[in-house]
Coordinates of C-alpha atoms and ligand atoms in Angstrom, one line a residue:
X1 CA -25.0 -154.6 -209.4
X2 CA -26.3 -154.1 -205.6
X3 CA -30.0 -154.0 -205.1
X4 CA -31.3 -150.5 -204.6
X5 CA -34.5 -149.4 -203.0
X6 CA -36.2 -146.2 -202.1
X7 CA -38.9 -145.5 -199.7
X8 CA -40.5 -142.5 -198.7
X9 CA -41.5 -142.1 -195.1
X10 CA -42.6 -138.5 -195.1
X11 CA -43.0 -135.7 -197.8
X12 CA -44.7 -137.8 -200.2
X13 CA -48.3 -136.8 -201.3
X14 CA -47.7 -133.9 -199.0
X15 CA -45.6 -131.1 -198.3
X16 CA -43.6 -131.3 -194.7
X17 CA -42.0 -134.3 -193.2
X18 CA -39.2 -135.1 -195.6
X19 CA -37.6 -138.3 -194.8
X20 CA -36.6 -140.9 -197.4
X21 CA -34.7 -144.1 -197.0
X22 CA -32.5 -145.6 -199.7
X23 CA -31.3 -149.0 -199.2
X24 CA -28.0 -150.3 -201.1
X25 CA -27.8 -153.8 -200.6
X26 CA -27.8 -154.0 -196.6
X27 CA -26.6 -150.2 -196.3
X28 CA -29.5 -148.0 -194.8
X29 CA -29.2 -144.0 -195.9
X30 CA -31.5 -141.8 -195.2
X31 CA -32.1 -138.3 -196.7
X32 CA -33.7 -135.7 -194.7
X33 CA -35.5 -136.5 -191.3
X34 CA -38.0 -133.6 -191.3
X35 CA -40.9 -132.8 -189.0
X36 CA -44.4 -133.0 -189.9
X37 CA -46.1 -129.3 -189.8
X38 CA -49.5 -127.8 -190.1
X39 CA -52.9 -128.5 -188.2
X40 CA -52.9 -131.0 -185.1
X41 CA -53.3 -134.1 -187.2
X42 CA -50.3 -133.9 -189.2
X43 CA -48.1 -132.2 -186.3
X44 CA -48.7 -134.9 -184.1
X45 CA -47.8 -137.5 -186.9
X46 CA -44.1 -136.8 -185.3
X47 CA -45.1 -138.6 -182.4
X48 CA -45.8 -141.9 -184.4
X49 CA -43.1 -144.5 -185.3
X50 CA -40.8 -143.6 -188.1
X51 CA -41.8 -146.8 -190.1
X52 CA -38.3 -148.1 -189.9
X53 CA -35.9 -148.8 -186.8
X54 CA -33.6 -145.9 -186.1
X55 CA -30.9 -148.1 -185.2
X56 CA -30.6 -149.7 -188.3
X57 CA -30.0 -146.5 -190.0
X58 CA -26.2 -146.3 -191.1
X59 CA -26.0 -142.6 -192.4
X60 CA -28.1 -139.7 -193.1
X61 CA -27.5 -136.7 -195.6
X62 CA -29.3 -133.5 -194.9
X63 CA -30.2 -131.3 -197.4
X64 CA -31.3 -128.0 -195.3
X65 CA -32.0 -126.6 -192.0
X66 CA -35.9 -125.9 -192.6
X67 CA -37.8 -128.2 -189.9
X68 CA -39.7 -129.9 -192.3
X69 CA -36.4 -131.5 -193.5
X70 CA -34.2 -131.8 -190.1
X71 CA -36.7 -131.5 -187.3
X72 CA -36.8 -135.2 -186.2
X73 CA -33.2 -135.8 -186.8
X74 CA -33.0 -135.5 -182.7
X75 CA -36.0 -138.1 -182.5
X76 CA -33.7 -140.5 -184.6
X77 CA -30.9 -140.1 -182.7
X78 CA -32.7 -140.6 -179.3
X79 CA -33.9 -143.7 -181.1
X80 CA -30.6 -145.3 -181.3
X81 CA -29.4 -143.9 -184.8
X82 CA -25.4 -144.1 -184.4
X83 CA -24.0 -142.9 -187.6
X84 CA -22.9 -139.8 -189.1
X85 CA -25.0 -136.8 -190.5
X86 CA -23.4 -135.4 -193.6
X87 CA -24.4 -131.7 -194.7
X88 CA -22.5 -128.6 -195.7
X89 CA -20.6 -126.4 -193.4
X90 CA -23.4 -123.6 -193.0
X91 CA -26.0 -126.0 -192.2
X92 CA -23.8 -127.9 -189.5
X93 CA -24.0 -124.4 -187.7
X94 CA -27.6 -123.6 -188.5
X95 CA -29.3 -127.1 -187.7
X96 CA -28.5 -126.4 -183.5
X97 CA -30.2 -123.0 -183.9
X98 CA -33.2 -123.9 -185.5
X99 CA -33.6 -127.3 -183.6
X100 CA -33.4 -125.6 -180.2
X101 CA -36.0 -123.1 -181.2
X102 CA -38.2 -125.6 -182.2
X103 CA -37.9 -127.6 -178.8
X104 CA -39.4 -124.1 -177.1
X105 CA -42.4 -124.2 -179.7
X106 CA -42.8 -127.7 -179.3
X107 CA -43.2 -127.3 -175.5
X108 CA -45.7 -124.5 -176.1
X109 CA -47.7 -126.3 -178.8
X110 CA -48.1 -129.7 -176.5
X111 CA -49.1 -127.9 -173.5
X112 CA -52.6 -129.2 -173.2
X113 CA -52.0 -132.7 -175.0
X114 CA -50.9 -135.9 -173.7
X115 CA -47.6 -135.7 -175.5
X116 CA -44.0 -135.1 -174.1
X117 CA -41.5 -133.2 -176.1
X118 CA -40.2 -135.5 -179.3
X119 CA -36.4 -134.9 -178.0
X120 CA -34.7 -133.4 -174.9
X121 CA -31.7 -131.1 -175.0
X122 CA -29.4 -134.1 -174.6
X123 CA -30.7 -135.8 -177.7
X124 CA -30.1 -132.3 -179.5
X125 CA -26.6 -132.3 -178.2
X126 CA -26.2 -135.8 -179.3
X127 CA -27.5 -134.7 -182.6
X128 CA -25.2 -132.0 -183.4
X129 CA -22.2 -134.2 -182.6
X130 CA -22.8 -136.5 -185.3
X131 CA -22.9 -133.7 -187.9
X132 CA -20.0 -133.8 -190.4
X133 CA -19.4 -131.1 -192.8
X134 CA -18.8 -131.5 -196.4
X135 CA -18.0 -128.9 -198.7
X136 CA -19.8 -128.3 -202.0
X137 CA -19.0 -129.8 -205.3
X138 CA -16.5 -132.3 -203.0
X139 CA -16.8 -136.0 -203.6
X140 CA -17.7 -137.7 -200.6
X141 CA -17.3 -141.7 -200.5
X142 CA -19.6 -143.3 -198.0
X143 CA -18.3 -147.0 -198.8
X144 CA -17.6 -148.9 -201.7
X145 CA -20.8 -148.6 -203.4
X146 CA -22.2 -145.1 -202.6
X147 CA -20.5 -141.6 -202.8
X148 CA -22.2 -138.2 -203.1
X149 CA -21.5 -134.5 -204.2
X150 CA -23.3 -131.5 -202.6
X151 CA -24.8 -129.1 -205.3
X152 CA -26.1 -125.4 -204.9
X153 CA -30.0 -125.6 -204.3
X154 CA -30.6 -121.7 -204.6
X155 CA -32.8 -122.1 -201.4
X156 CA -31.0 -121.0 -198.2
X157 CA -27.8 -120.9 -196.9
X158 CA -26.2 -124.2 -196.7
X159 CA -29.1 -125.9 -199.1
X160 CA -27.9 -128.5 -201.1
X161 CA -29.0 -130.7 -203.8
X162 CA -27.5 -134.3 -203.4
X163 CA -26.0 -136.2 -206.4
X164 CA -25.3 -139.9 -205.3
X165 CA -23.1 -142.2 -207.2
X166 CA -24.7 -145.7 -206.5
X167 CA -22.7 -148.2 -208.0
X168 CA -22.6 -146.1 -211.1
X169 CA -26.1 -145.1 -211.3
X170 CA -26.7 -141.4 -210.8
X171 CA -29.6 -140.5 -208.3
X172 CA -30.4 -136.9 -207.4
X173 CA -32.5 -135.6 -204.6
X174 CA -33.1 -132.1 -205.1
X175 CA -34.5 -131.3 -201.3
X176 CA -36.4 -127.9 -201.6
X177 CA -35.7 -126.0 -205.0
X178 CA -34.9 -122.5 -205.1
X179 CA -35.0 -119.7 -207.5
X180 CA -32.3 -118.0 -209.4
X181 CA -31.1 -114.5 -208.7
X182 CA -31.7 -114.7 -204.8
X183 CA -30.6 -111.8 -202.9
X184 CA -27.9 -113.7 -201.1
X185 CA -27.2 -117.5 -202.0
X186 CA -25.8 -118.8 -205.3
X187 CA -27.9 -119.8 -208.2
X188 CA -29.3 -123.4 -208.4
X189 CA -27.2 -125.8 -210.3
X190 CA -28.4 -127.8 -213.4
X191 CA -27.7 -131.1 -214.0
X192 CA -27.5 -133.0 -217.6
X193 CA -27.9 -136.3 -216.6
X194 CA -29.4 -138.6 -214.0
X195 CA -31.1 -142.2 -213.8
X196 CA -33.3 -141.2 -211.1
X197 CA -34.7 -137.8 -209.8
X198 CA -36.4 -137.5 -206.1
X199 CA -37.9 -133.9 -206.5
X200 CA -39.6 -131.6 -204.3
X201 CA -42.9 -130.4 -205.8
X202 CA -44.4 -127.9 -203.6
X203 CA -44.6 -124.9 -206.1
X204 CA -44.8 -127.8 -209.3
X205 CA -48.2 -126.2 -210.1
X206 CA -46.9 -122.4 -210.7
X207 CA -44.2 -120.5 -211.7
X208 CA -41.9 -118.9 -208.9
X209 CA -42.7 -115.2 -208.9
X210 CA -39.3 -113.3 -210.1
X211 CA -37.3 -112.5 -207.2
X212 CA -37.3 -109.0 -208.5
X213 CA -41.0 -108.7 -208.5
X214 CA -41.0 -110.3 -204.9
X215 CA -38.3 -107.6 -203.9
X216 CA -40.8 -105.0 -205.5
X217 CA -43.7 -106.1 -203.5
X218 CA -41.7 -105.6 -200.3
X219 CA -40.6 -101.7 -201.2
X220 CA -44.0 -100.8 -202.5
X221 CA -45.1 -102.1 -199.3
X222 CA -42.9 -100.1 -197.0
X223 CA -43.7 -97.1 -199.5
X224 CA -47.1 -97.2 -199.0
X225 CA -47.2 -97.6 -195.1
X226 CA -45.0 -94.2 -195.1
X227 CA -47.6 -92.6 -197.2
X228 CA -50.6 -93.6 -195.3
X229 CA -48.6 -93.4 -192.1
X230 CA -49.5 -96.9 -190.9
X231 CA -47.8 -99.9 -189.5
X232 CA -46.5 -103.0 -191.6
X233 CA -46.3 -106.3 -189.8
X234 CA -44.1 -108.8 -191.7
X235 CA -44.0 -112.5 -191.1
X236 CA -40.2 -113.6 -191.6
X237 CA -38.7 -117.0 -191.7
X238 CA -35.7 -116.9 -189.4
X239 CA -33.3 -118.7 -191.7
X240 CA -32.8 -116.9 -195.2
X241 CA -36.2 -114.8 -195.8
X242 CA -35.2 -112.6 -192.8
X243 CA -31.6 -112.0 -194.0
X244 CA -32.9 -111.7 -197.6
X245 CA -35.3 -109.1 -196.4
X246 CA -32.8 -107.3 -194.5
X247 CA -30.6 -106.9 -197.5
X248 CA -33.4 -105.9 -199.7
X249 CA -34.0 -103.2 -197.0
X250 CA -30.5 -102.6 -196.5
X251 CA -29.9 -101.6 -200.2
X252 CA -33.0 -99.5 -200.3
X253 CA -32.4 -97.5 -196.9
X254 CA -28.6 -97.0 -197.9
X255 CA -29.8 -95.6 -201.1
X256 CA -32.7 -93.4 -199.9
X257 CA -30.9 -91.6 -196.6
X258 CA -34.0 -89.5 -196.6
X259 CA -36.3 -92.5 -196.0
X260 CA -36.6 -92.7 -192.0
X261 CA -39.3 -95.1 -191.1
X262 CA -38.1 -97.3 -188.3
X263 CA -37.7 -101.0 -188.9
X264 CA -37.9 -103.0 -185.5
X265 CA -36.4 -106.7 -186.3
X266 CA -38.3 -108.7 -183.6
X267 CA -37.2 -112.2 -183.5
X268 CA -34.4 -113.2 -181.6
X269 CA -33.9 -116.1 -183.1
X270 CA -33.3 -114.6 -186.7
X271 CA -30.9 -112.1 -185.0
X272 CA -28.6 -115.2 -184.2
X273 CA -29.0 -116.7 -187.5
X274 CA -28.1 -113.4 -189.3
X275 CA -24.8 -113.5 -187.2
X276 CA -24.2 -117.1 -188.6
X277 CA -24.9 -115.6 -191.9
X278 CA -22.0 -113.0 -191.3
X279 CA -19.4 -115.7 -190.7
X280 CA -20.4 -117.7 -193.7
X281 CA -20.2 -114.6 -196.6
X282 CA -18.1 -116.8 -199.0
X283 CA -21.2 -118.7 -199.6
X284 CA -22.9 -115.7 -201.0
X285 CA -23.6 -114.7 -204.9
X286 CA -21.3 -113.0 -207.0
X287 CA -23.4 -109.8 -206.6
X288 CA -23.1 -110.1 -202.7
X289 CA -19.4 -110.4 -202.8
X290 CA -19.3 -107.1 -204.7
X291 CA -21.7 -105.3 -202.4
X292 CA -19.5 -106.6 -199.7
X293 CA -16.5 -104.5 -200.9
X294 CA -18.6 -101.5 -200.3
X295 CA -20.8 -102.2 -197.3
X296 CA -19.2 -104.5 -194.8
X297 CA -22.5 -105.1 -192.9
X298 CA -25.0 -106.0 -195.5
X299 CA -27.7 -106.7 -192.8
X300 CA -27.5 -103.4 -191.1
X301 CA -28.6 -100.2 -192.2
X302 CA -30.1 -96.8 -190.7
X303 CA -33.0 -96.9 -188.9
X304 CA -32.9 -100.6 -188.0
X305 CA -33.7 -101.7 -184.4
X306 CA -32.7 -104.7 -183.3
X307 CA -35.3 -105.7 -180.5
X308 CA -33.9 -109.2 -179.4
X309 CA -34.6 -108.6 -175.5
X310 CA -38.4 -108.4 -174.9
X311 CA -38.1 -105.0 -172.8
X312 CA -37.1 -103.4 -176.2
X313 CA -39.6 -105.6 -178.0
X314 CA -42.5 -103.7 -175.9
X315 CA -40.7 -100.3 -177.0
X316 CA -42.0 -101.1 -180.6
X317 CA -46.0 -100.3 -179.2
X318 CA -45.3 -97.1 -178.2
X319 CA -43.3 -95.9 -181.3
X320 CA -45.4 -93.8 -183.6
X321 CA -46.6 -95.0 -187.0
X322 CA -45.4 -95.4 -189.6
X323 CA -43.2 -98.2 -188.7
X324 CA -42.2 -101.8 -190.0
X325 CA -42.3 -104.9 -188.0
X326 CA -40.5 -108.1 -189.1
X327 CA -41.4 -110.8 -186.7
X328 CA -41.4 -114.6 -186.7
X329 CA -42.4 -117.2 -186.7
X330 CA -42.8 -117.3 -190.4
X331 CA -46.2 -118.9 -190.5
X332 CA -47.2 -117.5 -187.3
X333 CA -47.6 -120.7 -185.7
X334 CA -45.7 -119.0 -182.6
X335 CA -43.2 -116.3 -182.0
X336 CA -43.6 -112.7 -181.4
X337 CA -45.6 -112.3 -184.5
X338 CA -48.8 -113.2 -182.6
X339 CA -48.4 -110.4 -180.2
X340 CA -47.9 -107.9 -183.1
X341 CA -51.1 -109.4 -185.0
X342 CA -53.3 -109.4 -181.9
X343 CA -52.5 -105.6 -181.7
X344 CA -52.4 -104.4 -185.4
X345 CA -54.7 -106.5 -187.2
X346 CA -58.1 -105.1 -185.6
X347 CA -57.3 -101.8 -187.3
X348 CA -58.0 -101.5 -190.7
X349 CA -55.4 -98.8 -191.4
X350 CA -52.5 -101.2 -190.8
X351 CA -50.9 -103.7 -193.4
X352 CA -49.9 -107.5 -192.8
X353 CA -47.5 -109.0 -195.3
X354 CA -47.0 -112.9 -195.1
X355 CA -43.6 -113.8 -196.7
X356 CA -43.3 -117.4 -197.8
X357 CA -45.3 -120.6 -197.9
X358 CA -47.9 -120.9 -195.4
X359 CA -48.9 -124.5 -194.6
X360 CA -52.8 -125.3 -194.0
X361 CA -53.7 -125.2 -190.4
X362 CA -51.1 -122.4 -189.5
X363 CA -52.5 -118.5 -188.5
X364 CA -50.6 -117.4 -191.3
X365 CA -52.6 -119.7 -193.8
X366 CA -55.8 -118.6 -192.0
X367 CA -54.9 -114.8 -192.5
X368 CA -54.1 -114.9 -196.0
X369 CA -57.2 -116.7 -196.9
X370 CA -59.4 -114.3 -195.3
X371 CA -60.4 -115.3 -191.8
X372 CA -62.3 -112.7 -190.1
X373 CA -60.8 -113.5 -186.5
X374 CA -58.5 -115.5 -184.7
X375 CA -58.0 -116.6 -180.9
X376 CA -55.3 -115.1 -179.0
X377 CA -54.9 -116.2 -175.4
X378 CA -58.3 -117.3 -175.3
X379 CA -59.6 -113.7 -176.4
X380 CA -61.3 -113.4 -180.1
X381 CA -59.5 -110.8 -181.9
X382 CA -61.2 -109.4 -185.1
X383 CA -58.9 -109.2 -188.4
X384 CA -59.7 -105.9 -190.3
X385 CA -56.2 -104.9 -191.5
X386 CA -55.2 -105.0 -195.1
X387 CA -53.5 -108.6 -196.0
X388 CA -50.8 -109.1 -198.6
X389 CA -49.0 -112.3 -199.7
X390 CA -45.6 -111.8 -201.1
X391 CA -46.1 -115.2 -203.3
X392 CA -48.6 -113.7 -205.5
X393 CA -48.6 -111.0 -208.1
X394 CA -51.0 -109.0 -206.2
X395 CA -49.2 -105.8 -205.8
X396 CA -49.8 -103.6 -202.5
Ligands
ZN1 ZN1 -36.8 -125.6 -197.4

């Protein structure tokens, strides 16, 4: 029996920075290599040492493309990692977009600090070259001791639960655990048996909101701002949540052709990600496969305006309410949503809806926890608008 040891170098006792080292005799396998996110103290931990030598890592398996799981991969490559990064086919395409966008956000965040970006574009390109697609449910042998299969996680496109077989022992790494009946991705898979399970527990102290309730919150929000002739600003995560929202809105608008409130999709990155989603429709659940028979483009509907170019983005401001603005980043720690919040938050007539988990330290977290103001390019902006969060059952 080989000697097996597991050490967590992130996302242990905290939410972000997922990075787990499984050693099987002399073989070093890393599960995820994520970014620390949140307040400055946490964020700048990314510049500290890994706790192991990158050049000694033999292989990586990546669960999914959220930054807190993949954000330090280019740093790993920069510091000498020479192996392969195994992950699902959709993830191999999404990683590049997510890490490129992160490079831009990082440059902004470190402007007034002593730090240099964690990685360069070349490091990123070298990282992408190391990605090796492995299909769901196919057994992949890394060496004579270790093999693995990737399973549905119900989280985002391409997300996987890793089931490892290490010398006859079953070790499961869940990555992030999704919910059932998601608008797009397939349901999470369950397992009968394992010797060890390393499990995400961000939502361990509460039940997931039912997806139907979550969609209802969204629909009620758009109906309400229509009645009140106001503006709804929604935060969106560029990967999955944005496409989920587009699908829910698509279904609503196509059923209610008299509903004419414009939706401005103001996130260049989410737009690029949506194009990837359109290429991987075979990874969607059965319901979506049925929908695709009648609606070839499930992410496009009447009155949707994609404003990727910033000159169109500015047109949003001149449009009369009611209107709906979808913008990233999901936690408002960068991206165009900050400009929209600065414009619409001071007016008590408007609504802001935050979708998904908000890490402490981010502007999104401050908003949903009742902050009275925030600083926008050195200017104090008062927050008088109505605030909703999608996660709790606080119906609008
Ligand atoms: Zn995730």
